[in-house]
XYZ file of C-alpha atoms in Angstrom:
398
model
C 117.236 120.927 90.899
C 120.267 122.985 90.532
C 123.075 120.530 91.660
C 124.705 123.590 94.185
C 124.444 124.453 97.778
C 121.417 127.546 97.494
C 123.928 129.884 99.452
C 126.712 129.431 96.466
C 124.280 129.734 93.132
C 124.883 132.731 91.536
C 123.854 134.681 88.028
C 126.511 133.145 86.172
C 124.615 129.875 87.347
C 120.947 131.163 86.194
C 122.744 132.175 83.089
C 124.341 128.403 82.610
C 120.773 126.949 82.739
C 119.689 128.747 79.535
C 122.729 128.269 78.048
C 122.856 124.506 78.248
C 119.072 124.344 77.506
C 118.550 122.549 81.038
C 114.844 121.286 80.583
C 111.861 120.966 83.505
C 112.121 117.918 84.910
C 110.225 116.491 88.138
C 112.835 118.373 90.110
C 112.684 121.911 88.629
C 110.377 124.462 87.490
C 110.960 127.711 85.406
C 108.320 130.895 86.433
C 108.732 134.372 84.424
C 106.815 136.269 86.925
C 105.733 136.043 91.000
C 102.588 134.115 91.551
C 99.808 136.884 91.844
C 97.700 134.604 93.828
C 98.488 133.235 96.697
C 96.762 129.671 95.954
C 98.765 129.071 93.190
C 101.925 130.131 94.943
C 100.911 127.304 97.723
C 100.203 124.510 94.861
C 103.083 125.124 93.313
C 105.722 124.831 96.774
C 103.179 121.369 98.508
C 103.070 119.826 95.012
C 106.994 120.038 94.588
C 107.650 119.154 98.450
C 104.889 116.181 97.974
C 106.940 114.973 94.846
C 110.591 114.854 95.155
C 111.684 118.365 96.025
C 113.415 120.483 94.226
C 113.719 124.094 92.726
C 111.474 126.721 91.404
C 113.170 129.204 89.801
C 111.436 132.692 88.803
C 112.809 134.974 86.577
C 113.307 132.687 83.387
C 110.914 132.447 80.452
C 109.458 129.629 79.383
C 109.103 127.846 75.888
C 107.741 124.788 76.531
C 109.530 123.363 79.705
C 112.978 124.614 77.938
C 114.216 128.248 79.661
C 113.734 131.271 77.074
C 116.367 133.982 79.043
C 116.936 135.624 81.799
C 114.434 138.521 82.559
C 114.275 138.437 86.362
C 112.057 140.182 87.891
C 111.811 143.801 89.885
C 113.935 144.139 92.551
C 111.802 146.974 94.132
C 110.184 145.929 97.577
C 111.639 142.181 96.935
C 112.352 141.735 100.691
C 108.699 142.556 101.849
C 107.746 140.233 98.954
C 109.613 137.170 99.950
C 108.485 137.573 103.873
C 105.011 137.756 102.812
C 106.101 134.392 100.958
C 108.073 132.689 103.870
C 104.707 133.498 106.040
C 102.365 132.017 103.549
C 104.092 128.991 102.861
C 104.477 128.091 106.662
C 101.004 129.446 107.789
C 98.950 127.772 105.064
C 100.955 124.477 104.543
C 100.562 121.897 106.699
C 103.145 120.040 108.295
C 105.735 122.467 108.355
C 107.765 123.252 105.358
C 111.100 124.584 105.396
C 111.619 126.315 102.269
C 114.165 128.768 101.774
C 114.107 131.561 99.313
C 116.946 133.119 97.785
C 117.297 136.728 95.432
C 119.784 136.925 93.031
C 120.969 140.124 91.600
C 120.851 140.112 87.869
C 120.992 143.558 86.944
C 120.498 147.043 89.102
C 116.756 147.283 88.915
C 116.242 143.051 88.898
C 116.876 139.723 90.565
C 115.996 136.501 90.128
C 114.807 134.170 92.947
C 115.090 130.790 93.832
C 113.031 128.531 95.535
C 114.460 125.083 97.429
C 112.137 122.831 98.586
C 112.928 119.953 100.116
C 112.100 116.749 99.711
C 109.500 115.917 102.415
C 109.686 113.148 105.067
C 106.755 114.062 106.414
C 104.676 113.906 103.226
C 101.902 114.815 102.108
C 101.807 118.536 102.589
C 98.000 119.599 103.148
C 96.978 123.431 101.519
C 94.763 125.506 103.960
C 93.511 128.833 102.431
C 90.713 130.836 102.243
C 88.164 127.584 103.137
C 89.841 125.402 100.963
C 92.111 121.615 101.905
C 93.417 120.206 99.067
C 96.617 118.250 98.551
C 98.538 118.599 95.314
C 101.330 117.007 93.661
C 103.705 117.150 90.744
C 104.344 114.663 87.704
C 105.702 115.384 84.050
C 102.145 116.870 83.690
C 102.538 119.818 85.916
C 100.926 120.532 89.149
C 97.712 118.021 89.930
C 95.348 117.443 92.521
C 95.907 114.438 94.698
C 93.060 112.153 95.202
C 92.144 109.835 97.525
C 94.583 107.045 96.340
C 97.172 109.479 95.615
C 96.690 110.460 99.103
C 96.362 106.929 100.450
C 99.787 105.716 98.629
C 101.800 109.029 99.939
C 101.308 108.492 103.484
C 102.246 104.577 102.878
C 105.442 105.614 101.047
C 106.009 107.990 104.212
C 105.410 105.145 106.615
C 107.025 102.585 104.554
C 110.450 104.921 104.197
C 110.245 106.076 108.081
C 110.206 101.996 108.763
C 113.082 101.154 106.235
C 115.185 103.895 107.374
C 114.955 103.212 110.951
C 115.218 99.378 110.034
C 118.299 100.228 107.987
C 120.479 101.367 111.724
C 119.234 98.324 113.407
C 120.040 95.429 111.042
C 123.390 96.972 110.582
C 124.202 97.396 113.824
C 123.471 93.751 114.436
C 125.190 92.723 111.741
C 128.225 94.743 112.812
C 129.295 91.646 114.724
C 131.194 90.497 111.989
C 132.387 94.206 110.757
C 134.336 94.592 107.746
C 136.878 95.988 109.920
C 137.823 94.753 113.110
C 137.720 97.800 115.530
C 140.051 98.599 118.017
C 138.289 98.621 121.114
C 134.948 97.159 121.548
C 133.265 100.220 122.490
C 132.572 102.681 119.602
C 130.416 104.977 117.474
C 128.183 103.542 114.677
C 127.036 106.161 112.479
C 124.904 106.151 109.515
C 124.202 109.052 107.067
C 120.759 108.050 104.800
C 119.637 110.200 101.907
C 116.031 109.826 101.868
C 115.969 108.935 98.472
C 117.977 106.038 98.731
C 115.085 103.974 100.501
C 112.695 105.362 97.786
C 111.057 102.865 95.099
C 113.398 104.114 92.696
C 116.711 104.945 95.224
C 119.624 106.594 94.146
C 122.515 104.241 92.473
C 126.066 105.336 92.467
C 128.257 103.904 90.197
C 131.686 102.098 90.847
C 134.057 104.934 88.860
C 131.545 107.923 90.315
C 131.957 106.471 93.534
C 135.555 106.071 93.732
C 135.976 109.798 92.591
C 133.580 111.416 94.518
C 134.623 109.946 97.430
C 138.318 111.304 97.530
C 137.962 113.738 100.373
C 135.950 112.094 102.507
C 137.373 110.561 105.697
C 135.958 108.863 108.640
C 136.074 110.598 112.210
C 140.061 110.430 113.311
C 140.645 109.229 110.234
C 143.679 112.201 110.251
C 145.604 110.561 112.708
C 147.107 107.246 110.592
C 147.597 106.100 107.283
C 144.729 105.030 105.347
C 143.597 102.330 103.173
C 140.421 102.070 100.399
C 139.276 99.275 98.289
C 135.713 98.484 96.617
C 133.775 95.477 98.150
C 130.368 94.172 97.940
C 128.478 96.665 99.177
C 130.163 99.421 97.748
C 133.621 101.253 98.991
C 135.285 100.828 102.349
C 137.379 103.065 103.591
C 139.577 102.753 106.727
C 142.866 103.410 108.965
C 145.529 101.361 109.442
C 145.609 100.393 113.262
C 148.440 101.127 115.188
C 147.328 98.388 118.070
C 146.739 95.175 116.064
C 147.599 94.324 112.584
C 143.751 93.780 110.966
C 142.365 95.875 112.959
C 141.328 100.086 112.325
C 140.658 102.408 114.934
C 137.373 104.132 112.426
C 135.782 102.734 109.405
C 133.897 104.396 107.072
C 131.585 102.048 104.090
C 129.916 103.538 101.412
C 127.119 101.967 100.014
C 125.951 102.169 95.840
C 122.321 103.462 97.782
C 124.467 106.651 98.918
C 124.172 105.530 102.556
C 127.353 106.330 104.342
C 128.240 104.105 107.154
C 131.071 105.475 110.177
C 132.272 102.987 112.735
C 134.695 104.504 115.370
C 136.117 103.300 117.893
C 138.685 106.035 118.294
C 137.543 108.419 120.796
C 137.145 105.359 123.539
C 140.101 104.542 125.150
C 142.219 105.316 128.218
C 142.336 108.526 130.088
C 144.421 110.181 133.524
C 142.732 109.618 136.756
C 142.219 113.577 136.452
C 140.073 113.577 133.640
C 137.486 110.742 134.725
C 137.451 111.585 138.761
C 137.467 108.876 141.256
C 134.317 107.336 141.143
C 135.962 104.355 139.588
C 133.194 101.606 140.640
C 134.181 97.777 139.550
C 135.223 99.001 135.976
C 138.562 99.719 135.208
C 139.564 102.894 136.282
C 140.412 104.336 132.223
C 137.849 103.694 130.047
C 136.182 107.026 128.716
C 134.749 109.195 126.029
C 136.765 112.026 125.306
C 134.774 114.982 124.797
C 136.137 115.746 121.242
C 134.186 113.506 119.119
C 131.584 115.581 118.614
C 134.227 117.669 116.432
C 134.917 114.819 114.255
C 131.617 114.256 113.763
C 130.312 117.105 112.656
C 133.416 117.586 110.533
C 132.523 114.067 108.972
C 128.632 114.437 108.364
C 129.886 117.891 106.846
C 132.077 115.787 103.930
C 129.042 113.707 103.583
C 127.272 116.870 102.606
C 129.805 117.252 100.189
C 130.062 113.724 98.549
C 126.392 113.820 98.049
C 126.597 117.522 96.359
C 128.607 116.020 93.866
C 127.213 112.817 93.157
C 123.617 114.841 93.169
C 122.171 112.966 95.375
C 119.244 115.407 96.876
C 118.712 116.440 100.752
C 117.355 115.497 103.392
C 119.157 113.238 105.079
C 118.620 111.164 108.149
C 121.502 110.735 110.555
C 121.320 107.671 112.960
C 124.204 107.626 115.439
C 124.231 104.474 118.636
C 127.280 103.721 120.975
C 127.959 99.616 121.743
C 129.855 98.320 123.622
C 130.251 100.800 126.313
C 129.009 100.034 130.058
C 131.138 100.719 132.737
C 132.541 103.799 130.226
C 133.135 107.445 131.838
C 133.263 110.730 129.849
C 136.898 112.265 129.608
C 136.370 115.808 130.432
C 138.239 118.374 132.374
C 137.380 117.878 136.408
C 138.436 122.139 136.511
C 135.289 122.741 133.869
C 132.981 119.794 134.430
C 131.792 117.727 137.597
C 132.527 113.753 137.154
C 129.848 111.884 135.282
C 128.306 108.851 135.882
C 129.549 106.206 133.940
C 127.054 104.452 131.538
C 124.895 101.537 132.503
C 124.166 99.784 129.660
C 126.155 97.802 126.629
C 124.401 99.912 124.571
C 122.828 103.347 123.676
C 120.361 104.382 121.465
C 121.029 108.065 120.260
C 117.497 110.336 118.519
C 117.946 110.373 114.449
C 117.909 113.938 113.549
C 117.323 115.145 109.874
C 119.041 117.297 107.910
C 116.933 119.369 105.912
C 119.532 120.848 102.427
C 122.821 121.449 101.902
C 123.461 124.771 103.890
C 121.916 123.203 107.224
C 124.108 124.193 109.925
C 125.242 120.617 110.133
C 126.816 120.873 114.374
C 123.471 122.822 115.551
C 121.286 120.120 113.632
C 123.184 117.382 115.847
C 122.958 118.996 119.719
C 119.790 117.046 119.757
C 122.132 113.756 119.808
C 125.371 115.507 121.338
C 123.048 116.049 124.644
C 121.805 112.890 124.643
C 125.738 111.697 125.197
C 125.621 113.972 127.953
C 122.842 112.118 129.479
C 123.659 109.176 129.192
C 127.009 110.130 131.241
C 124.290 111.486 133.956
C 124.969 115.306 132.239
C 122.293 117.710 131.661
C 123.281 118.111 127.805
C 126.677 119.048 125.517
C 129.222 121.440 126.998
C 129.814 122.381 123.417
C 127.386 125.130 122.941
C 127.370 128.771 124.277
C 124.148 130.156 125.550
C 122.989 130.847 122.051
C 122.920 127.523 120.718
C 126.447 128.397 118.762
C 129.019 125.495 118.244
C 132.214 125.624 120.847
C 133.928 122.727 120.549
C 136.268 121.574 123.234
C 139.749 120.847 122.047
């Protein structure tokens, strides 16, 4: 798989994989020409997603799983070409893929394209065509035909990683009883970002020094707003802010573990608020506890470094994000009264949030997570996030 976001890879990129010799592998697949049938076009996309993802990339020669050159391929009608593509891959491959395509201009009468498919979580991919069901899959053999205890052991390894990954947010959040980090306030985010692969049978590893390096840029939600503080520990590298409240304790948190699972705790955006912004439904609760209404930009801008960290470590989409609150009954939401009417405030210690997956590297990272922004709303007796215009575009409040 070529270790950039599809959007940035360019010729100068197709060109660097000849030049450095980069071989087949499990992950990537060299094609001189378009697939004249359409059968072997669907193989080729199911077997990859039923594998480990990854990218086929046509316009190359080659010599024996090492790329020859550069020849791409005719750029004439190439549009038309890749729709017919796009339709066959997501009429005759079932479930859904999401595979994007991408043409790359090599000279003025060719291109090359590129093919990202993702690793699945819903695997394995069935092929319906022309009367046909087969399932197929990819080793250092090529493209094979899955049999029945191929079959059998991919939708165990789907269960099985659905069950750990979902496991994963649980036992941490019980375990977050005795956090790293004493937060702030008791109420706060937990927030996990898990690379699929981590949970496979042979997860991704990062190592202390790659860790350390990658990691430079990344900061936890609020994380802007004090001075912080990093040091390795046992399960990997800990990052956090320097409380301004209590000595010992951090307003956010962010742990990064050697699997590549990132870990935010944030306790930030809960805290006190003007009788104005929460109304005066005050109940039995203290009248300024609340949720202000701009975490959902420090979210997205955190998930979005994730994206980053993992880019460079090469640790391959998708990703599941996980997100609960704890800690908050009795809380309110802290929006404007002039654009909002008062919400309810929450009825329970804590709140489950739906996962959401994010599919490669150019997902649009604040649509992907609406599904859990309006589920905040709800749970503050709102129909869904404020945050959106009427065509699903990202408005943050500020």
């Amino acid at each position: 798989m070529i270790s950039r976001k599809l959007s940035d890879i360019e010729i100068d990129d197709i060109h660097e994989l000849v030049s450095s010799g980069s071989r087949e592998s499990l992950t990537l697949e060299y094609k001189q020409c378009l697939w004249t049938k359409t059968m072997e076009l669907l193989k080729d996309i199911s077997a990859l997603a039923n594998a480990s993802g990854g990218d086929i990339v046509v316009g190359i020669t080659d010599n024996d799983g090492l790329p020859g050159e550069v020849v791409g391929i005719s750029g004439a009608g190439l549009d038309q070409k890749i729709a017919g593509y796009e339709s066959q891959i997501q009429n005759c491959i079932q479930p859904l893929l999401k595979v994007k395509i991408k043409a790359i201009k090599d000279t003025e009468e060719t291109a090359v394209l590129v093919f990202r498919v993702p690793r699945s979580y819903q695997a394995p991919h069935l092929v319906t065509y022309d009367k046909n069901q087969r399932f197929y899959s990819r080793n250092n053999s090529g493209v094979q035909p899955m049999d029945i205890y191929d079959i059998r052991a991919s939708v165990l390894q789907s269960e099985l990683l659905h069950n750990r990954v979902m496991s994963f947010h649980n036992e941490r959040i019980e375990t977050l009883s005795t956090p790293p980090i004493q937060t702030d306030y008791p109420a706060k985010f937990i927030l996990h970002v898990i690379p699929l692969s981590s949970f496979a049978i042979r997860g991704a590893r990062i190592s202390a020094p790659e860790m350390e390096r990658a990691l430079s840029p990344i900061k936890s939600p609020n994380m802007d707003q004090g001075v912080e503080t990093g040091r390795f520990n046992s399960d990997g590298y800990l990052r956090y802010l320097s409380s301004k409240k209590e000595e010992g304790c951090s307003p956010s948190y962010c742990q990064t573990f050697r699997s590549g699972v990132i870990e935010a705790v944030c306790s930030a955006y809960f805290g006190l608020a003007s009788p104005n912004r929460v109304g005066a439904n005050l109940g039995t609760f203290p009248p300024k506890r609340c949720l202000e209404i701009v975490y959902e930009s420090g979210v997205v801008g955190f998930i979005s470094q994730c994206m980053e960290f993992y880019l460079k470590v090469e640790i391959p989409p998708p990703y599941i994000v996980q997100m609960s609150m704890t800690g908050v009954e009795g809380y309110m939401l802290g929006c404007d009264l002039g654009k909002h009417p008062p919400a309810e405030r929450i009825d329970r210690a804590s709140v489950c949030l739906p996962d959401v997956i994010i599919e490669d590297f150019d997902s649009d990272v604040a649509v992907t997570m609406k599904p859990v922004f309006d589920a905040v709303w709800n749970a503050f007796g709102h129909v869904g996030s404020t945050s959106y215009d009427e065509d699903g575009n990202f408005r943050p409040h500020r």
